[in-house]
């Protein structure tokens, strides 16, 4: 056989193989083995399936067009080279389609794991609730969560470009397994949610447009805020949703060897951990004024005292610390168009998240928190986090309550009852309140009480 004819025949067979592989790719709904309550929301699944179907259709059209052109080519060396170039591009499109499939398959496959799938479905509901901003007519995208080993969380935001092209149809939040403990879940979850919220409301870009560093050749401090603003705004969102639970959770995440905590790197979008915790505390103090923020800040400075810093580090961190109040004031005074004339501070300060309001609510719900807090996921995490910090909720009880809340949120999306309904308590055998050790209300239950 003529070598050119053989080359064209082999290319055709390879493309037919790609088409057969593409045709064998079934919808996720026909492959995922999870129990119904562990599934992602109908909205999220529909968005993913529509995205994948559109990608497959586009690739089929490319394949059909390629085969028509290939079969009309004369068997010449020039045509073989041209066909090979087009085939190489077609393979890249196919690899992109497989990449998109694997991104979502990895997330969905975890839903079949006993226990984990239900928790993830509950986290989907909690994340969706954390995206809602009262008075803002911005439709939040569907959110799905998965877990992975590692230290920190991450988000692949909705409407951002996927590898190989195309926009992501849903927000995909990666939760580190080590954070799946107590209200530490909330700190990581709502930080990642904050990245999506910032994109929807244009918070970080609003700051960059108004930043003093654009108008003055001022101190390098303001350039540091500009570099870190994306992460700072996500931390702000977390504090606005769950109060001090966000700052305490952040402290846990960045409790690393001293060299890492005190290292300033402007090539990293994350603030240096030592100053990042102080920023979180300052934003909490501005949104929800209370003495607890100063107490928590004192704890942090005891854990990583300035005496352990080098002279250069101390000078840098002192300058940053002095600039925090003005920076936070500037940030909270901005008025993004999406907030319809309100400042960021006014919009994100939720009256029911003030420490006194959270503790008062805890007193009302502590007999059955898993039922009485179930209809408001973000508020539930805020109440539990505040109760734990204030010494009213021991860690082992907190984890049990959160596990039951996650079950409720997952099941409420499948059964015809709200998450806080009495019927769901019967179904889940959650009619009895969690056992509270006799010392739960004492100062000894608060791990930070000694530093207050």
XYZ file of C-alpha atoms in Angstrom:
452
model
C 0.000 0.000 0.000
C 1.106 3.533 -0.741
C 2.660 4.980 2.496
C 0.562 8.133 2.158
C -2.641 6.115 1.814
C -1.622 4.022 4.831
C -0.931 7.166 6.885
C -4.343 8.648 6.054
C -6.015 5.334 6.875
C -4.301 5.147 10.260
C -5.291 8.731 11.086
C -8.892 7.936 10.155
C -8.888 4.879 12.422
C -7.527 6.927 15.320
C -10.245 9.544 14.883
C -12.929 6.860 14.689
C -11.516 5.501 17.958
C -11.865 8.924 19.562
C -15.469 9.115 18.389
C -16.215 5.661 19.805
C -14.671 6.654 23.140
C -16.728 9.840 23.139
C -19.941 7.940 22.369
C -19.235 5.603 25.300
C -19.160 8.524 27.751
C -22.473 8.295 29.598
C -24.141 11.012 31.681
C -23.025 11.091 35.302
C -26.559 10.245 36.405
C -26.106 6.750 34.887
C -22.754 6.117 36.576
C -22.690 7.570 40.071
C -23.508 5.009 42.809
C -24.230 7.371 45.727
C -27.324 7.196 47.921
C -29.883 9.840 46.867
C -29.303 12.108 49.878
C -25.568 12.317 49.071
C -26.142 13.583 45.551
C -25.420 17.123 44.448
C -28.360 19.454 43.930
C -30.524 19.091 40.838
C -29.423 22.563 39.761
C -25.743 21.647 40.016
C -26.167 18.292 38.276
C -28.179 19.865 35.462
C -25.553 22.569 34.955
C -22.753 19.984 34.840
C -24.622 17.665 32.466
C -25.509 20.562 30.135
C -21.884 21.659 30.086
C -20.621 18.153 29.317
C -23.283 17.525 26.676
C -22.452 20.790 24.913
C -18.765 19.860 24.932
C -19.466 16.403 23.491
C -21.669 17.827 20.748
C -19.035 20.349 19.765
C -16.365 17.654 19.647
C -18.588 15.372 17.544
C -19.007 18.194 15.022
C -15.242 18.660 14.863
C -14.779 14.923 14.324
C -17.421 14.776 11.586
C -15.887 17.763 9.802
C -12.409 16.273 10.085
C -13.519 12.914 8.659
C -15.277 14.567 5.703
C -12.159 16.535 4.854
C -9.858 13.564 5.436
C -11.811 11.271 3.129
C -11.656 13.846 0.344
C -7.885 14.245 0.452
C -5.567 12.895 -2.187
C -2.855 10.628 -0.772
C 0.082 13.060 -1.049
C 2.844 13.833 1.476
C 1.598 17.418 1.890
C -1.941 16.250 2.652
C -0.667 13.655 5.126
C 1.272 16.338 7.014
C -1.761 18.644 6.997
C -4.043 15.845 8.234
C -1.605 14.970 11.011
C -1.553 18.585 12.233
C -5.359 18.686 12.334
C -5.470 15.312 14.065
C -3.063 16.555 16.743
C -5.374 19.513 17.433
C -8.383 17.212 17.538
C -6.626 15.087 20.158
C -6.116 18.179 22.304
C -9.840 18.954 22.152
C -10.558 15.355 23.142
C -8.117 15.536 26.054
C -9.826 18.731 27.216
C -13.189 16.955 27.170
C -11.733 14.106 29.240
C -10.208 16.605 31.671
C -13.591 18.251 32.199
C -15.165 14.838 32.736
C -12.550 13.859 35.316
C -12.833 17.156 37.213
C -16.490 16.532 37.964
C -16.188 12.735 38.202
C -13.639 13.107 41.001
C -16.088 15.280 42.918
C -19.103 13.071 42.308
C -17.387 9.736 42.970
C -16.703 10.739 46.583
C -20.453 10.899 47.148
C -20.512 7.088 47.167
C -18.235 6.874 50.225
C -20.178 5.889 53.328
C -20.649 8.897 55.586
C -18.447 11.186 53.501
C -21.050 11.566 50.760
C -23.709 12.738 53.211
C -21.343 15.235 54.810
C -20.428 16.634 51.399
C -24.078 17.009 50.417
C -24.643 18.881 53.671
C -21.655 21.114 52.959
C -23.126 21.909 49.530
C -26.206 23.297 51.276
C -24.140 25.230 53.827
C -21.943 26.727 51.099
C -24.960 27.773 49.044
C -26.444 29.478 52.094
C -23.179 31.306 52.718
C -23.273 32.825 49.226
C -26.576 34.569 49.797
C -26.279 38.261 50.629
C -29.464 39.971 51.869
C -30.603 42.778 49.607
C -28.325 41.864 46.709
C -30.086 40.597 43.553
C -27.142 38.488 42.371
C -28.009 34.888 41.551
C -25.383 32.642 43.154
C -24.184 29.693 41.066
C -24.602 26.076 42.197
C -21.877 24.905 44.588
C -20.471 21.405 45.062
C -17.838 20.286 47.578
C -15.286 17.499 47.801
C -12.449 16.580 50.147
C -8.783 15.983 49.491
C -5.652 15.501 51.522
C -3.549 18.555 52.126
C -3.449 21.564 54.374
C -5.602 24.209 52.721
C -8.847 24.505 50.819
C -9.386 25.823 47.313
C -12.160 26.800 44.943
C -12.610 26.523 41.208
C -15.009 29.426 40.817
C -18.080 29.221 38.626
C -17.851 31.017 35.274
C -14.053 30.834 35.204
C -12.165 29.103 32.417
C -11.676 25.358 32.700
C -8.473 23.634 31.538
C -8.739 23.248 27.797
C -11.435 25.907 27.432
C -15.032 26.506 28.375
C -16.541 28.108 31.459
C -17.015 26.204 34.690
C -20.787 25.693 35.205
C -20.610 25.346 39.012
C -18.386 26.432 41.880
C -16.255 23.491 43.050
C -14.889 23.782 46.599
C -12.084 21.534 47.777
C -12.073 20.958 51.524
C -8.960 19.572 53.253
C -9.699 16.421 55.225
C -7.898 17.818 58.258
C -10.474 20.628 58.466
C -13.457 18.280 58.681
C -13.550 18.789 62.452
C -16.040 20.986 64.311
C -16.538 24.592 63.267
C -13.086 24.479 61.669
C -15.119 23.239 58.710
C -16.937 26.562 58.590
C -13.785 28.695 58.616
C -12.374 26.933 55.549
C -15.716 26.557 53.774
C -16.769 30.188 54.041
C -13.321 31.474 53.128
C -13.608 29.593 49.828
C -17.218 30.740 49.446
C -15.862 34.254 49.970
C -13.765 33.980 46.819
C -16.908 33.236 44.793
C -18.857 36.006 46.537
C -16.051 38.484 45.885
C -16.180 37.645 42.182
C -19.981 38.002 42.066
C -19.983 41.348 43.893
C -16.658 42.604 42.475
C -15.323 43.299 45.967
C -11.588 42.866 45.391
C -11.609 44.852 42.154
C -13.569 47.650 43.817
C -10.806 47.939 46.396
C -8.061 47.881 43.761
C -9.724 50.720 41.853
C -9.936 52.824 45.029
C -6.685 51.765 46.698
C -4.510 54.630 47.982
C -1.547 52.995 46.246
C -3.067 54.095 42.925
C -2.985 57.750 43.913
C 0.161 58.119 46.010
C 3.605 56.674 45.803
C 3.067 55.769 49.350
C 4.398 53.201 51.690
C 4.980 49.685 50.472
C 2.373 48.650 53.045
C -0.444 49.634 50.706
C 1.173 47.662 47.908
C 1.096 44.653 50.240
C -2.643 45.107 50.806
C -3.134 45.341 47.039
C -1.262 42.085 46.558
C -3.185 40.282 49.283
C -6.632 41.786 48.759
C -8.171 38.675 47.155
C -7.449 36.545 50.216
C -8.286 39.354 52.642
C -11.741 39.831 51.126
C -12.372 36.075 51.338
C -11.407 36.204 55.033
C -13.731 39.185 55.483
C -16.601 37.213 53.992
C -15.910 34.290 56.317
C -15.916 36.556 59.386
C -19.154 38.188 58.245
C -20.828 34.768 57.923
C -19.601 32.897 61.016
C -18.022 35.500 63.276
C -15.205 34.478 65.575
C -15.357 30.885 64.306
C -13.674 32.195 61.134
C -10.779 33.799 63.012
C -10.270 30.849 65.360
C -10.390 28.476 62.386
C -7.860 30.606 60.528
C -5.558 30.472 63.554
C -5.731 26.693 63.400
C -4.959 26.593 59.667
C -1.899 28.848 59.904
C -0.512 27.415 63.155
C 2.730 26.315 61.530
C 6.406 26.442 62.454
C 7.480 29.987 63.282
C 9.512 30.415 60.091
C 6.373 30.035 57.969
C 4.122 32.160 60.173
C 6.488 35.135 60.189
C 7.604 35.085 56.563
C 6.444 37.956 54.334
C 6.346 37.081 50.640
C 4.703 39.536 48.256
C 4.847 36.925 45.494
C 2.290 34.928 47.489
C -1.335 36.146 47.261
C -1.843 35.038 50.875
C -0.880 37.511 53.602
C 1.876 36.464 55.968
C 0.093 34.263 58.534
C 1.080 36.408 61.524
C -0.538 39.529 60.081
C -3.365 37.614 58.420
C -4.805 36.535 61.761
C -4.583 40.118 63.043
C -6.411 41.291 59.911
C -9.168 38.738 60.474
C -9.537 39.888 64.079
C -9.579 43.555 63.041
C -12.295 42.923 60.460
C -14.326 40.994 63.018
C -13.940 43.851 65.496
C -15.120 46.354 62.865
C -18.152 44.294 61.820
C -19.169 43.028 65.255
C -17.598 45.181 68.011
C -16.905 43.178 71.167
C -14.115 42.688 73.705
C -13.561 39.108 72.519
C -11.606 40.264 69.475
C -8.911 41.942 71.560
C -8.750 38.858 73.771
C -8.245 36.608 70.746
C -5.593 38.940 69.346
C -3.737 38.730 72.658
C -3.838 34.938 72.421
C -2.304 35.053 68.949
C 0.515 37.306 70.110
C 1.192 34.887 72.959
C 1.353 31.946 70.568
C 3.759 33.765 68.228
C 5.326 36.563 70.321
C 7.168 39.447 68.712
C 10.277 38.546 70.711
C 10.733 35.590 68.345
C 10.972 37.907 65.328
C 14.131 39.265 63.810
C 14.593 43.035 63.916
C 13.597 43.305 60.243
C 10.504 41.173 60.753
C 9.484 43.173 63.811
C 9.813 46.449 61.905
C 7.738 45.135 58.994
C 5.014 43.616 61.144
C 4.827 46.693 63.379
C 4.322 48.888 60.319
C 1.654 46.558 58.952
C -0.090 46.374 62.330
C -0.238 50.171 62.585
C -1.751 50.363 59.098
C -4.486 47.770 59.720
C -7.125 50.123 61.210
C -6.968 52.542 58.286
C -6.865 49.735 55.744
C -9.934 48.020 57.228
C -11.770 51.360 57.371
C -11.019 52.017 53.689
C -12.096 48.523 52.687
C -15.381 48.606 54.593
C -16.244 52.099 53.321
C -16.212 51.105 49.650
C -19.472 50.945 47.693
C -19.376 48.287 44.953
C -22.150 48.802 42.372
C -23.621 45.384 43.195
C -24.403 46.562 46.742
C -26.670 49.340 45.417
C -25.168 52.232 47.291
C -24.398 50.447 50.540
C -20.881 50.199 51.862
C -19.196 46.817 52.178
C -19.215 47.206 55.942
C -22.936 47.983 56.133
C -23.852 45.154 53.769
C -21.735 42.449 55.381
C -22.484 43.310 58.999
C -25.353 40.955 59.856
C -27.091 41.854 63.153
C -27.710 38.230 64.104
C -23.949 37.471 63.954
C -22.940 39.836 66.766
C -21.369 37.821 69.616
C -24.096 38.792 72.095
C -26.822 37.826 69.616
C -25.122 34.503 68.898
C -24.805 33.630 72.580
C -28.415 34.619 73.217
C -29.503 32.341 70.389
C -27.378 29.523 71.798
C -29.217 29.782 75.095
C -32.516 29.432 73.212
C -31.482 26.456 71.066
C -28.994 24.535 73.213
C -31.565 21.882 74.141
C -31.945 20.814 70.470
C -29.373 22.723 68.378
C -29.332 20.158 65.581
C -33.039 20.862 64.953
C -33.453 24.505 65.960
C -30.444 25.725 63.949
C -30.962 23.506 60.917
C -32.877 25.960 58.721
C -30.031 28.521 58.696
C -26.721 26.752 57.933
C -24.307 29.700 58.055
C -25.958 31.048 61.200
C -25.799 27.563 62.720
C -22.026 27.450 62.282
C -21.741 30.969 63.718
C -23.776 30.073 66.813
C -21.854 26.854 67.436
C -18.502 28.544 66.882
C -19.360 31.344 69.282
C -20.665 28.900 71.885
C -17.493 26.843 71.665
C -15.207 29.867 71.884
C -17.131 31.225 74.868
C -16.839 27.939 76.725
C -20.457 26.779 76.457
C -19.938 23.924 73.991
C -17.224 21.257 74.308
C -15.504 20.105 71.136
C -16.838 16.542 71.220
C -20.434 17.748 71.487
C -19.865 20.355 68.791
C -18.685 17.709 66.337
C -21.717 15.529 67.062
C -24.118 18.440 66.506
C -22.412 19.408 63.242
C -22.534 15.814 61.980
C -26.274 15.726 62.663
C -26.773 19.120 60.997
C -24.933 17.947 57.879
C -27.203 14.893 57.762
C -30.258 17.107 58.007
C -29.110 19.458 55.267
C -28.377 16.532 52.964
C -31.659 14.766 53.658
C -33.802 17.903 53.446
C -32.891 18.160 49.777
C -34.323 14.690 49.194
C -37.331 14.450 51.532
C -40.349 16.810 51.532
C -39.500 18.384 54.915
C -37.382 21.336 55.938
C -34.061 20.696 57.653
C -35.432 21.947 60.965
C -38.669 19.970 60.926
C -39.707 17.646 63.728
C -40.432 14.939 61.134
C -36.765 14.884 60.178
C -35.831 14.479 63.845
C -37.936 11.325 63.931
C -36.473 9.998 60.671
C -32.902 10.579 61.878
C -33.598 9.484 65.458
C -32.414 12.884 66.684
C -35.223 13.448 69.172
C -32.917 13.554 72.165
C -30.573 16.507 72.756
C -26.835 15.768 72.674
C -25.329 14.998 76.060
C -23.709 18.066 77.617
C -20.917 17.383 80.139
C -21.484 19.142 83.477
C -18.468 21.422 82.978
C -19.583 22.654 79.546
C -20.433 26.119 80.822
C -17.230 26.630 82.778
C -14.246 28.660 81.712
C -12.197 25.459 81.549
C -14.156 24.461 78.434
C -12.735 27.492 76.621
C -9.221 26.690 75.367
C -8.454 30.414 75.164
C -9.840 31.400 78.574
C -6.404 31.411 80.193
C -5.219 34.100 77.779
C -8.280 36.358 77.971
